[in-house]
JSON list of C-alpha atoms in Angstrom, two decimals:
[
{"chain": "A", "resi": 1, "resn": "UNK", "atom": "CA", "xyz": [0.00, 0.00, 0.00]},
{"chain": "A", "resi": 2, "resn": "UNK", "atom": "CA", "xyz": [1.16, 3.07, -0.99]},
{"chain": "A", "resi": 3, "resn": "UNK", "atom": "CA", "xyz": [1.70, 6.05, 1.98]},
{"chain": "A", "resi": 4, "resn": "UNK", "atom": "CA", "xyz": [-0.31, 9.17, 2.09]},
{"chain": "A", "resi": 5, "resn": "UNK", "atom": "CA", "xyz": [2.61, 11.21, 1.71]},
{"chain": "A", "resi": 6, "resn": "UNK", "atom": "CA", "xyz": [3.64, 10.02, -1.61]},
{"chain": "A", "resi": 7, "resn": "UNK", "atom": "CA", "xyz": [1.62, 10.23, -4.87]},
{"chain": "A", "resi": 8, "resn": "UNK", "atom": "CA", "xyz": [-1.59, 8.05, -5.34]},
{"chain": "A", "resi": 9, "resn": "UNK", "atom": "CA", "xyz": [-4.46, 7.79, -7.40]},
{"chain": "A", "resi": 10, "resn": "UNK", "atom": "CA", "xyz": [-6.61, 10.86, -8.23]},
{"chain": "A", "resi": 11, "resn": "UNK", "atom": "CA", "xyz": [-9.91, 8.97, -6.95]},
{"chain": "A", "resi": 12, "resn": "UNK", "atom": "CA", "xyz": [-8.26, 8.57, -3.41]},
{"chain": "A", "resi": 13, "resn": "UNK", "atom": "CA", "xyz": [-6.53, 11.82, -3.29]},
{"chain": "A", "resi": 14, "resn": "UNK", "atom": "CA", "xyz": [-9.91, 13.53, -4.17]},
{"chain": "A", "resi": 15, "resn": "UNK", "atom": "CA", "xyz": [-12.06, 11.01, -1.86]},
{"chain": "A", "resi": 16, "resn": "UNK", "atom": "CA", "xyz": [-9.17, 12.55, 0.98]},
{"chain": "A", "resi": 17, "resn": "UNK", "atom": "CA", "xyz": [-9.70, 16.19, 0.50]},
{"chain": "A", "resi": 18, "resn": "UNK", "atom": "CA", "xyz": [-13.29, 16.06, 0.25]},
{"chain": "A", "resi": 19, "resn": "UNK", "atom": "CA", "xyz": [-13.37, 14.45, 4.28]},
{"chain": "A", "resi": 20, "resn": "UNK", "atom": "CA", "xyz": [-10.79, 17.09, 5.24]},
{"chain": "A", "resi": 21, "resn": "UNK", "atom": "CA", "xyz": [-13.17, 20.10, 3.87]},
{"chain": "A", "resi": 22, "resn": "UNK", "atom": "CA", "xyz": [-16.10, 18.28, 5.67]},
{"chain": "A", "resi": 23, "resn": "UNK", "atom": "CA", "xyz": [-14.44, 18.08, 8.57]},
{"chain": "A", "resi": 24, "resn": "UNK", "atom": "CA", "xyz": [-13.22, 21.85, 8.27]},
{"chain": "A", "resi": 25, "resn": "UNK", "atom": "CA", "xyz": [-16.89, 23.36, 7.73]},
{"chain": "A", "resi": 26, "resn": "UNK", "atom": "CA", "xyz": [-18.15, 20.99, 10.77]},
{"chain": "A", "resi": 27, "resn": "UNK", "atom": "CA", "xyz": [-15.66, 22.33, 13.06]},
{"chain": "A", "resi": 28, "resn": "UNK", "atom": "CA", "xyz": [-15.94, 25.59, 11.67]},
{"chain": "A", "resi": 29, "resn": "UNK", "atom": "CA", "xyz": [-19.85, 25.69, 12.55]},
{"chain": "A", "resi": 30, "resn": "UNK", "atom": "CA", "xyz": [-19.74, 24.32, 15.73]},
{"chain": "A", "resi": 31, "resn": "UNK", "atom": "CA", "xyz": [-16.97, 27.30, 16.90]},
{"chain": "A", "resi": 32, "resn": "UNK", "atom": "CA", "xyz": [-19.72, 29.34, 15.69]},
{"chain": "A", "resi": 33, "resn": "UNK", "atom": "CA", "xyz": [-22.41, 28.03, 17.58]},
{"chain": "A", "resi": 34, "resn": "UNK", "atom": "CA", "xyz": [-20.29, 27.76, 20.70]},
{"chain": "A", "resi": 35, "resn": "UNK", "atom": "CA", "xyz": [-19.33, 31.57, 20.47]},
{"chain": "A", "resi": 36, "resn": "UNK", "atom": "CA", "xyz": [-23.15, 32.16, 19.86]},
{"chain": "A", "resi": 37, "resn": "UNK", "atom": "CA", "xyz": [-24.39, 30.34, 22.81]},
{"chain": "A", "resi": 38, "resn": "UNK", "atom": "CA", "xyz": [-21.67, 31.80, 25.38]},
{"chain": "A", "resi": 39, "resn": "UNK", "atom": "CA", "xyz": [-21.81, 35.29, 24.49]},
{"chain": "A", "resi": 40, "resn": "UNK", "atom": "CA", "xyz": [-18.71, 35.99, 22.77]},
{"chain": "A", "resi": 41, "resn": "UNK", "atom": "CA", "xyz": [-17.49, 38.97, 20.57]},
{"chain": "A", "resi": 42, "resn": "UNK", "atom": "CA", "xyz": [-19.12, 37.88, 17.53]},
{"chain": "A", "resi": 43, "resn": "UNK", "atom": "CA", "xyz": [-22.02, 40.21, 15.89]},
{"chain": "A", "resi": 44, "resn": "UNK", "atom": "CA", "xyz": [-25.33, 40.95, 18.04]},
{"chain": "A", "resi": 45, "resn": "UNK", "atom": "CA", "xyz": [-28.37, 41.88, 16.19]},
{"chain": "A", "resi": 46, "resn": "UNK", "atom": "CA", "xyz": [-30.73, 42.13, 19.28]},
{"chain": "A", "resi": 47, "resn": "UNK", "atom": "CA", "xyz": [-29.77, 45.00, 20.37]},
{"chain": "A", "resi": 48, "resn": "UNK", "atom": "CA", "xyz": [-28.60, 45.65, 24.16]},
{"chain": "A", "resi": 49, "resn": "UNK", "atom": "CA", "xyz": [-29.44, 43.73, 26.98]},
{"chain": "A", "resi": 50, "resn": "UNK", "atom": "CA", "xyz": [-32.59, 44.14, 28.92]},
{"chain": "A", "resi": 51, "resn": "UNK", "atom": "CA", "xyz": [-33.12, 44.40, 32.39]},
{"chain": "A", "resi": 52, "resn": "UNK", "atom": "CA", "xyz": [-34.84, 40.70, 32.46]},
{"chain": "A", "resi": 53, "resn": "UNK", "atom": "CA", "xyz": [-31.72, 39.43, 30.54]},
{"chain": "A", "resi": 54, "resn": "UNK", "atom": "CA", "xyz": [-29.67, 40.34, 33.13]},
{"chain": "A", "resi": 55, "resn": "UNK", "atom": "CA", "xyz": [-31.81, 40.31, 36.51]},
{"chain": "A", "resi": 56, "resn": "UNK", "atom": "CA", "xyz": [-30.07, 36.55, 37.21]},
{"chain": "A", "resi": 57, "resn": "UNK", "atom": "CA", "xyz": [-26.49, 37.46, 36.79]},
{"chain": "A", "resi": 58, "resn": "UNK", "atom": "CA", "xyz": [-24.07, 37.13, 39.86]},
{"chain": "A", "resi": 59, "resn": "UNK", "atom": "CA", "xyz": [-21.87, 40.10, 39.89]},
{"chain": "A", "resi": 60, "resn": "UNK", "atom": "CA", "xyz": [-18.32, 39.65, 40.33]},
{"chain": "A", "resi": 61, "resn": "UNK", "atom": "CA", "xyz": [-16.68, 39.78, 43.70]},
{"chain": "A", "resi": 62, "resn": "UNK", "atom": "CA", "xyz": [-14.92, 43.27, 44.80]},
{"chain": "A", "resi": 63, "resn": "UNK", "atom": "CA", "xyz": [-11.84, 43.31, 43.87]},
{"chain": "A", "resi": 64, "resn": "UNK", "atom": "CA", "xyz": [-8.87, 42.52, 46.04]},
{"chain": "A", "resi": 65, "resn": "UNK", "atom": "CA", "xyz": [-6.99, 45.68, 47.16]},
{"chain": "A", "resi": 66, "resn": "UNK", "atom": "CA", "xyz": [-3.99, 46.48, 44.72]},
{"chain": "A", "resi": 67, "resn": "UNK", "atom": "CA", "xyz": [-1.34, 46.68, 47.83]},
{"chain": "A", "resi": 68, "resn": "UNK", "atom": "CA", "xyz": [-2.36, 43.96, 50.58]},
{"chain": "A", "resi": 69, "resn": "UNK", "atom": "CA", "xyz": [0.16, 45.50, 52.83]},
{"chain": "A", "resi": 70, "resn": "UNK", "atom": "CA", "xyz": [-1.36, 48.91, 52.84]},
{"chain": "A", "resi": 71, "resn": "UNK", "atom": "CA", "xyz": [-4.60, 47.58, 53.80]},
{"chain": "A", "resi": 72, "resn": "UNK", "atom": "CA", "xyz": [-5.43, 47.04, 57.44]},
{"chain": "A", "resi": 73, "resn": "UNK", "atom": "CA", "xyz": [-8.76, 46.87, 59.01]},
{"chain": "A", "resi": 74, "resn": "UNK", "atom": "CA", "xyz": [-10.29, 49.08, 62.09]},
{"chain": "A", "resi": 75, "resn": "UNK", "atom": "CA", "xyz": [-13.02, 48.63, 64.29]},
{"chain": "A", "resi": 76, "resn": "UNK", "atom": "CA", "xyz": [-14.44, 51.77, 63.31]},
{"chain": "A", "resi": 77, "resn": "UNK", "atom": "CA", "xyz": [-17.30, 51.82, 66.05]},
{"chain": "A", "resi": 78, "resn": "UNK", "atom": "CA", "xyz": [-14.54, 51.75, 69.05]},
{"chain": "A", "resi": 79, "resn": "UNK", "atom": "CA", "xyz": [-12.16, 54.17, 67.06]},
{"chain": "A", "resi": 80, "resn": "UNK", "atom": "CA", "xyz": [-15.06, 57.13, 67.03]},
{"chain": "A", "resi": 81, "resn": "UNK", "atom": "CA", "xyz": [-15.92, 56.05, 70.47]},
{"chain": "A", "resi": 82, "resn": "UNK", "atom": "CA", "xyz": [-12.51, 56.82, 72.05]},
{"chain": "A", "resi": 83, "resn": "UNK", "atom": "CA", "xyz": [-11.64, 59.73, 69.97]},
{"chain": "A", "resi": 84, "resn": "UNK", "atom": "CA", "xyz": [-12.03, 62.99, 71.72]},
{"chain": "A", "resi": 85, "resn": "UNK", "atom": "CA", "xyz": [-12.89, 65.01, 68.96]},
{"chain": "A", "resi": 86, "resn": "UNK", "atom": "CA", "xyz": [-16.10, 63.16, 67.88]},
{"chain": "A", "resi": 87, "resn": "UNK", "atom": "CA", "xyz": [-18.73, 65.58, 69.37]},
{"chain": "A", "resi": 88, "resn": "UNK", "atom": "CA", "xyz": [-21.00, 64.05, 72.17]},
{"chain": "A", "resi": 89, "resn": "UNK", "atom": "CA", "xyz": [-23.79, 64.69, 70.12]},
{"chain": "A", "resi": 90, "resn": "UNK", "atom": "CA", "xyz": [-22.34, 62.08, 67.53]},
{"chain": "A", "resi": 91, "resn": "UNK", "atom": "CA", "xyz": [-21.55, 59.33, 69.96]},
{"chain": "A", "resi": 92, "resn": "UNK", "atom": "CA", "xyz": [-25.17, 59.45, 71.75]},
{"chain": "A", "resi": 93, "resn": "UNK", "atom": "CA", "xyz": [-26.39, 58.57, 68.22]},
{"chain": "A", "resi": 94, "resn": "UNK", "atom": "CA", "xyz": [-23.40, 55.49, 67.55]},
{"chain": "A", "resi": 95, "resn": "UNK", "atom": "CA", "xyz": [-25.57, 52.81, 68.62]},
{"chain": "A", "resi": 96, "resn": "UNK", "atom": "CA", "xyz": [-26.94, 49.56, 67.00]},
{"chain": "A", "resi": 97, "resn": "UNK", "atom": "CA", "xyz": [-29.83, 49.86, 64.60]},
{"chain": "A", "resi": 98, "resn": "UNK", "atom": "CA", "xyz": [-30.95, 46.84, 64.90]},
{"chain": "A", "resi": 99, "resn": "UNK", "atom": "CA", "xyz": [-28.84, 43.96, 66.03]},
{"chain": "A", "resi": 100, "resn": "UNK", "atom": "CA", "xyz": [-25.41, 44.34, 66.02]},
{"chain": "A", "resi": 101, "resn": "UNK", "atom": "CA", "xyz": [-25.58, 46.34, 62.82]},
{"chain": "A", "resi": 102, "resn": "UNK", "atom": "CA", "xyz": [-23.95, 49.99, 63.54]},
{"chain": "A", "resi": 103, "resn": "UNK", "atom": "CA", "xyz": [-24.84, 53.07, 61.30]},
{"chain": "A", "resi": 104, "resn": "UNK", "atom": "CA", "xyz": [-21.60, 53.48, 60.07]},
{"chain": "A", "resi": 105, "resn": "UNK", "atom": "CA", "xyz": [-19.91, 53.29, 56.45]},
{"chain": "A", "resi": 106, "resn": "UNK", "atom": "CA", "xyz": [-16.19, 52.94, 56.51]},
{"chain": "A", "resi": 107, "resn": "UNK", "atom": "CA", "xyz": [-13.84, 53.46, 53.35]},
{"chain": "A", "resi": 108, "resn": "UNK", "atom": "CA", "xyz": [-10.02, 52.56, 52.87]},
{"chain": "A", "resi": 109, "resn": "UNK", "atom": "CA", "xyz": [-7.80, 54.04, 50.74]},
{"chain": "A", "resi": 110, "resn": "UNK", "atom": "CA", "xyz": [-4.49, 56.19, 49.87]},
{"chain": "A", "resi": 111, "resn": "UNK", "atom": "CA", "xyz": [-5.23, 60.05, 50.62]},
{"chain": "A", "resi": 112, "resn": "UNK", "atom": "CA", "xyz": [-2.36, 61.05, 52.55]},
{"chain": "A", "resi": 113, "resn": "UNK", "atom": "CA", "xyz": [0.28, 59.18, 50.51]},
{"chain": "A", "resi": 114, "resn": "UNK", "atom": "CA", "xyz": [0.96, 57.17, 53.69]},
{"chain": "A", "resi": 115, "resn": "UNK", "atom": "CA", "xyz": [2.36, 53.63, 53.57]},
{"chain": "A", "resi": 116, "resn": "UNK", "atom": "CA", "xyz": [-0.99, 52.51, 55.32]},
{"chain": "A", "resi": 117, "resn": "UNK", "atom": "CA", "xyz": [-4.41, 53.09, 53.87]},
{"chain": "A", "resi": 118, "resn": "UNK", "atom": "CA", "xyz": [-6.28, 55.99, 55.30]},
{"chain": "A", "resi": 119, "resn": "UNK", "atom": "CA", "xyz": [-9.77, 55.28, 57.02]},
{"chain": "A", "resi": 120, "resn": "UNK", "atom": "CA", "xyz": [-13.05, 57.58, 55.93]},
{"chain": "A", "resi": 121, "resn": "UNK", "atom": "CA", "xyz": [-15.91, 56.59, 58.62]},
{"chain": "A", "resi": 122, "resn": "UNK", "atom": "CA", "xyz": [-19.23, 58.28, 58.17]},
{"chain": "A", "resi": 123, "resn": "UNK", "atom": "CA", "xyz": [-21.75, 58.52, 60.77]},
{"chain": "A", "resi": 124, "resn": "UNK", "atom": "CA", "xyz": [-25.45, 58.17, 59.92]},
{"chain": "A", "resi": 125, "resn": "UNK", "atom": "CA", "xyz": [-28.60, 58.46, 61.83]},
{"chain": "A", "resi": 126, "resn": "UNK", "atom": "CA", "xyz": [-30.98, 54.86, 62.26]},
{"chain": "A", "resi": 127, "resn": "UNK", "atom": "CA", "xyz": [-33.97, 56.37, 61.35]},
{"chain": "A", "resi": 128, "resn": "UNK", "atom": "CA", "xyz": [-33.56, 58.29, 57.56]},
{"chain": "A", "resi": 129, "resn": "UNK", "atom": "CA", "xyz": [-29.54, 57.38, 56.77]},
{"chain": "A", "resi": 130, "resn": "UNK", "atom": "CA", "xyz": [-28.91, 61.46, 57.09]},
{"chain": "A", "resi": 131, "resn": "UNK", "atom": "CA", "xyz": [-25.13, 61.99, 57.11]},
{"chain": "A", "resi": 132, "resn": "UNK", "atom": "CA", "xyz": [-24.49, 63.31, 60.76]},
{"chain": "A", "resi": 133, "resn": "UNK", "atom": "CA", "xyz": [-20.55, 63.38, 60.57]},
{"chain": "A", "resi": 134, "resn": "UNK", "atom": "CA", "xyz": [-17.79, 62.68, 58.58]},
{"chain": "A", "resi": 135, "resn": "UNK", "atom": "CA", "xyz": [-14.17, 61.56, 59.74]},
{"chain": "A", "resi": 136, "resn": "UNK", "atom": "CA", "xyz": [-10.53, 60.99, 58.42]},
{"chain": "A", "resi": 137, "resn": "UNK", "atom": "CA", "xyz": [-8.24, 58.63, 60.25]},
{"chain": "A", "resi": 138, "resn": "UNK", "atom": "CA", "xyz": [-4.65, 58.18, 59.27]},
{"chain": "A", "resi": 139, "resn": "UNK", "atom": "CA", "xyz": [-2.04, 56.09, 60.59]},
{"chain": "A", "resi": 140, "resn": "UNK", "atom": "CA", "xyz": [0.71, 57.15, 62.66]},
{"chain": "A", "resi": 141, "resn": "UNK", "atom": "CA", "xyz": [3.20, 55.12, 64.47]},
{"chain": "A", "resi": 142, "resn": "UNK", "atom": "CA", "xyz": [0.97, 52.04, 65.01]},
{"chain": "A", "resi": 143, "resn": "UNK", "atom": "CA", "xyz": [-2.08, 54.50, 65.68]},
{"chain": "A", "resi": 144, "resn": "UNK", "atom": "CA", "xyz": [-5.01, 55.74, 63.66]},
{"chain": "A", "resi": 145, "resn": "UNK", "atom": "CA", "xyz": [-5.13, 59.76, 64.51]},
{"chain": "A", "resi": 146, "resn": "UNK", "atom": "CA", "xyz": [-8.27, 61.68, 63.44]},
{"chain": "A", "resi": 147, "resn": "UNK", "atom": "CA", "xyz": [-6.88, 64.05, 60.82]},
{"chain": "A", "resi": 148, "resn": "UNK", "atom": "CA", "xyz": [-10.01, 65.23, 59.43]},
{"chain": "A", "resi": 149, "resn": "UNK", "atom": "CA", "xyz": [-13.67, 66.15, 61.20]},
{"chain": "A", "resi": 150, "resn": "UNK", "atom": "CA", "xyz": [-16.87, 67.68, 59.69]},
{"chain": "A", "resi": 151, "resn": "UNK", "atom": "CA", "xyz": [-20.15, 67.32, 61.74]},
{"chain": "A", "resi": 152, "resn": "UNK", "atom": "CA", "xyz": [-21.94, 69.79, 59.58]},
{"chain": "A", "resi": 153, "resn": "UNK", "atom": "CA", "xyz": [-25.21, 67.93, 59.13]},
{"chain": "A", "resi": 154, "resn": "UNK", "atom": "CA", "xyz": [-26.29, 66.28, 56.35]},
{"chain": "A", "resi": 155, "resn": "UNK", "atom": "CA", "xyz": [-22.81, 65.39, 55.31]},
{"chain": "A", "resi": 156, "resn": "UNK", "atom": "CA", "xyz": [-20.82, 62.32, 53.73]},
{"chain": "A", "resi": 157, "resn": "UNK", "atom": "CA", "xyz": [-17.35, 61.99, 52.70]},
{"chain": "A", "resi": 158, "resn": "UNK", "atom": "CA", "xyz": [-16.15, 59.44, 50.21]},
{"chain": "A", "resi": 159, "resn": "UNK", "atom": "CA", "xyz": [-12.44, 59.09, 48.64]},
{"chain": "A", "resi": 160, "resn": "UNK", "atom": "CA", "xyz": [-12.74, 59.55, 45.27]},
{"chain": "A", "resi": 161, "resn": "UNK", "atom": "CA", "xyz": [-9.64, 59.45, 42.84]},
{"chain": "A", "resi": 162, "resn": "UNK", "atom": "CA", "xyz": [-7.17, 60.18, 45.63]},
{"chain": "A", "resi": 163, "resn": "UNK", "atom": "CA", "xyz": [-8.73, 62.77, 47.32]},
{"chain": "A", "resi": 164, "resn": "UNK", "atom": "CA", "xyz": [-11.10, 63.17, 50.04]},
{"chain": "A", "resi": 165, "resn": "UNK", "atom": "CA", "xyz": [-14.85, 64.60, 48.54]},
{"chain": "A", "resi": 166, "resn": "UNK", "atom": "CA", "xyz": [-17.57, 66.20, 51.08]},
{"chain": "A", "resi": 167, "resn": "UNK", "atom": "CA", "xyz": [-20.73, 66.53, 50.09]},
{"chain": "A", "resi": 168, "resn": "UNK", "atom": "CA", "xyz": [-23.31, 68.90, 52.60]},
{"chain": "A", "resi": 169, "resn": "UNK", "atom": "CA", "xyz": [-26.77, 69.09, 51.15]},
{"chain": "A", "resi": 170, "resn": "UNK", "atom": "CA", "xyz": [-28.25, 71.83, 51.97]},
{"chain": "A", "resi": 171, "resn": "UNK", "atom": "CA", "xyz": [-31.93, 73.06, 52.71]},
{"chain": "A", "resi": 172, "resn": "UNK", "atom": "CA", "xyz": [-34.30, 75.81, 51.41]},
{"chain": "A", "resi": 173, "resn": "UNK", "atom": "CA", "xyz": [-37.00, 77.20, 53.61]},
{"chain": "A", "resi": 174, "resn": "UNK", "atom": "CA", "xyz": [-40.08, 74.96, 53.39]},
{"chain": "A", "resi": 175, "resn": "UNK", "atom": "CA", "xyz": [-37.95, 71.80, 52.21]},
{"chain": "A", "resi": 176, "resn": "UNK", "atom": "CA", "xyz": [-38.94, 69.02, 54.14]},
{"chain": "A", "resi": 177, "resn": "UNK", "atom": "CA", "xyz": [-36.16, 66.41, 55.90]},
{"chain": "A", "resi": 178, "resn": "UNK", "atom": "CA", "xyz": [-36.29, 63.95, 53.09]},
{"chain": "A", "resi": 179, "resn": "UNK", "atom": "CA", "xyz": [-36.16, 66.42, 50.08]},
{"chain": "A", "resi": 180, "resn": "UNK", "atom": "CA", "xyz": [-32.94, 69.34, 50.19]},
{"chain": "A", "resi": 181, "resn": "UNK", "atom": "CA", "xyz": [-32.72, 71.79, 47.47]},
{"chain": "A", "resi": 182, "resn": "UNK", "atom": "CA", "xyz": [-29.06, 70.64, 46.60]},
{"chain": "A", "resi": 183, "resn": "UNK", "atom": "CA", "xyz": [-25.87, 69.99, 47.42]},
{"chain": "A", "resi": 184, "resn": "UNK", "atom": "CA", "xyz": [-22.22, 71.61, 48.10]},
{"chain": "A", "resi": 185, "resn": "UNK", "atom": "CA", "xyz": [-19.11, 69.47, 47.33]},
{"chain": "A", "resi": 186, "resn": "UNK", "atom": "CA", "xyz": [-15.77, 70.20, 48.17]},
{"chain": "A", "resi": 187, "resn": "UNK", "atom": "CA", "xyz": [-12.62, 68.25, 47.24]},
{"chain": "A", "resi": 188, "resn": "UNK", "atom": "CA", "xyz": [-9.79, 68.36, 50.10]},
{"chain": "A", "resi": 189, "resn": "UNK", "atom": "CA", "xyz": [-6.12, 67.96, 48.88]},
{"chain": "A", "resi": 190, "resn": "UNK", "atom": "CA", "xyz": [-3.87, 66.43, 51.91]},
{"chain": "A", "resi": 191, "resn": "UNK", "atom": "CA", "xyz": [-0.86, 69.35, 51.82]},
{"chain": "A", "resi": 192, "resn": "UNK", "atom": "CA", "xyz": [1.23, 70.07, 54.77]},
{"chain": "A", "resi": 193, "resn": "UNK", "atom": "CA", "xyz": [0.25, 67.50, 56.99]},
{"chain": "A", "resi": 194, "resn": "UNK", "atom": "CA", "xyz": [-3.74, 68.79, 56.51]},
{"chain": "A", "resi": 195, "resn": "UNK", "atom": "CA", "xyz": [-6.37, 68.47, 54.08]},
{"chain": "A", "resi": 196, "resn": "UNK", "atom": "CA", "xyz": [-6.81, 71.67, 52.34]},
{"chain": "A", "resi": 197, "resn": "UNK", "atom": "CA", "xyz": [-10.62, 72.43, 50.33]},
{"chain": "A", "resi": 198, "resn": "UNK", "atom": "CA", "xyz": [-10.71, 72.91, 46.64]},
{"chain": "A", "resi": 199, "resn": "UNK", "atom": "CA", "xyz": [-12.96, 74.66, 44.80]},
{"chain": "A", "resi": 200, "resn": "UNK", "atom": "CA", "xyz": [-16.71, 73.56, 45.56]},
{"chain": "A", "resi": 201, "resn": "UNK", "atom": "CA", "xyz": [-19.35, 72.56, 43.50]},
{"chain": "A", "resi": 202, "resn": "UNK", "atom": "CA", "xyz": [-22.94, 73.25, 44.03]},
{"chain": "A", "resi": 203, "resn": "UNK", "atom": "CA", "xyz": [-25.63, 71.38, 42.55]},
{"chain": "A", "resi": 204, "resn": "UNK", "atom": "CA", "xyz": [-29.60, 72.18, 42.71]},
{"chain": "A", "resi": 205, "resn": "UNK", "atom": "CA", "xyz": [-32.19, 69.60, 42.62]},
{"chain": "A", "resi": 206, "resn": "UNK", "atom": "CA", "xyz": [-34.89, 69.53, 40.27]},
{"chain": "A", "resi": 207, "resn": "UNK", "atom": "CA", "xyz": [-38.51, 70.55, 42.14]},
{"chain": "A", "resi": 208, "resn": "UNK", "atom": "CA", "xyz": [-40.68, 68.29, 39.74]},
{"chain": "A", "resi": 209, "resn": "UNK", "atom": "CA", "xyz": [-38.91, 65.06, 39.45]},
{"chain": "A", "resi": 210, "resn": "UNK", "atom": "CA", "xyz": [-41.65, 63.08, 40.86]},
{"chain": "A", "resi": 211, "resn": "UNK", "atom": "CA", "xyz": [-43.98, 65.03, 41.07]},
{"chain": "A", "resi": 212, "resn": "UNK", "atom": "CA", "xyz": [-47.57, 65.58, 39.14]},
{"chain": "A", "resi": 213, "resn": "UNK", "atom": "CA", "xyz": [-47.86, 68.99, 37.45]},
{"chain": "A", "resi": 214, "resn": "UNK", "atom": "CA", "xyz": [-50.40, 70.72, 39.13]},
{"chain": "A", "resi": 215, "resn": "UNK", "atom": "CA", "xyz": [-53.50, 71.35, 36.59]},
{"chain": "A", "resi": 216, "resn": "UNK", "atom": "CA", "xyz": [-54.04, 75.12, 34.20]},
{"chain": "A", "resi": 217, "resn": "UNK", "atom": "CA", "xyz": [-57.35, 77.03, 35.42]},
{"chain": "A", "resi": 218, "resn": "UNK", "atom": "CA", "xyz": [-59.91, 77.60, 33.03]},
{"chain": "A", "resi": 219, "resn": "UNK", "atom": "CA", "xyz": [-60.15, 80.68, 31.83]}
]
């Protein structure tokens, strides 16, 4: 019998590459379906997602911090308890809402180019989740140090591409507790061993989002 690798009859040799092309468009089409039924890059012509495509995804876990060694956790509760310059006001309010579930949001990250992550804890009434201070805590020979206070009520801080941002809503007369007329937010730069504001931003809310336009009179 003669080898496939040297010359043989046309009948075989055609008989051979018409199984190889099968082959080829089988495997090609099944890629293609595979890609289809997985959602890959190919060509969508339904248009984006709706919400009931997507209502049973997981989302992904939070990512992992990018420096593990900067990153070291605080029991926030005790740390505003103990500090001196958290008002009294503010600590008579620091108690479980229900359970042992504390109002209090706590943020890490890098805003005073220290080698440990700085600590943003927010304090926030039980009741309606209204912002009643905001507090910076950076680390200093073994020992988080408030470097930052604001108790101006409604207030939240957040971190927010390096630097610290406070946001005070503020209140018109006649606005009710649940429904300010805007907000003020100020970026703080860490300089000098203190955070130092930027320039502010103030932003009005809209008075008819949500609301049903109140009839015309007749003439």
């Amino acid at each position: 019998m003669r080898g496939l690798t040297g010359p043989g009859p046309e009948p075989a040799r055609g008989s051979l590459l018409a199984v190889i092309a099968a082959v080829a468009s089988v495997t090609a089409l099944a890629l293609f379906a595979a890609a289809c039924g997985t959602g890959g890059t190919g060509a969508r012509d339904e248009g984006p997602a709706h919400a009931s495509a997507v209502a049973g995804a997981v989302a992904s876990p939070s990512p992992s911090p990018s420096d593990p060694d900067k990153y070291r956790k605080v029991d926030a509760v005790r740390l505003l308890k103990q500090d001196p310059d958290v008002s009294a006001a503010v600590k008579r309010e620091l108690k479980p809402c229900s359970g042992d579930e504390y109002p209090v949001d706590v943020s890490y990250g890098d805003l005073t180019g220290n080698s440990v992550d700085d600590v943003v804890v927010n304090v926030l009434t039980c009741a309606d989740a209204v912002g009643i201070g905001s507090y910076v805590y950076r680390e200093e020979s073994g020992v988080f140090k408030n470097v930052f206070r604001t108790e101006e009520s409604p207030v939240y801080a957040e971190i927010d591409q390096g630097r610290l941002s406070v946001t005070r809503q503020y209140y018109e007369k006649g606005d009710p507790i649940s429904s300010p007329s805007g907000e003020i937010v100020t970026p703080y730069t860490w300089k000098t061993g203190r955070f130092a504001p930027g320039k502010s931003v103030r932003n009005e809310y809209s008075k008819s989002a949500g609301e049903v336009p109140s009839p015309v009179p007749d003439d």
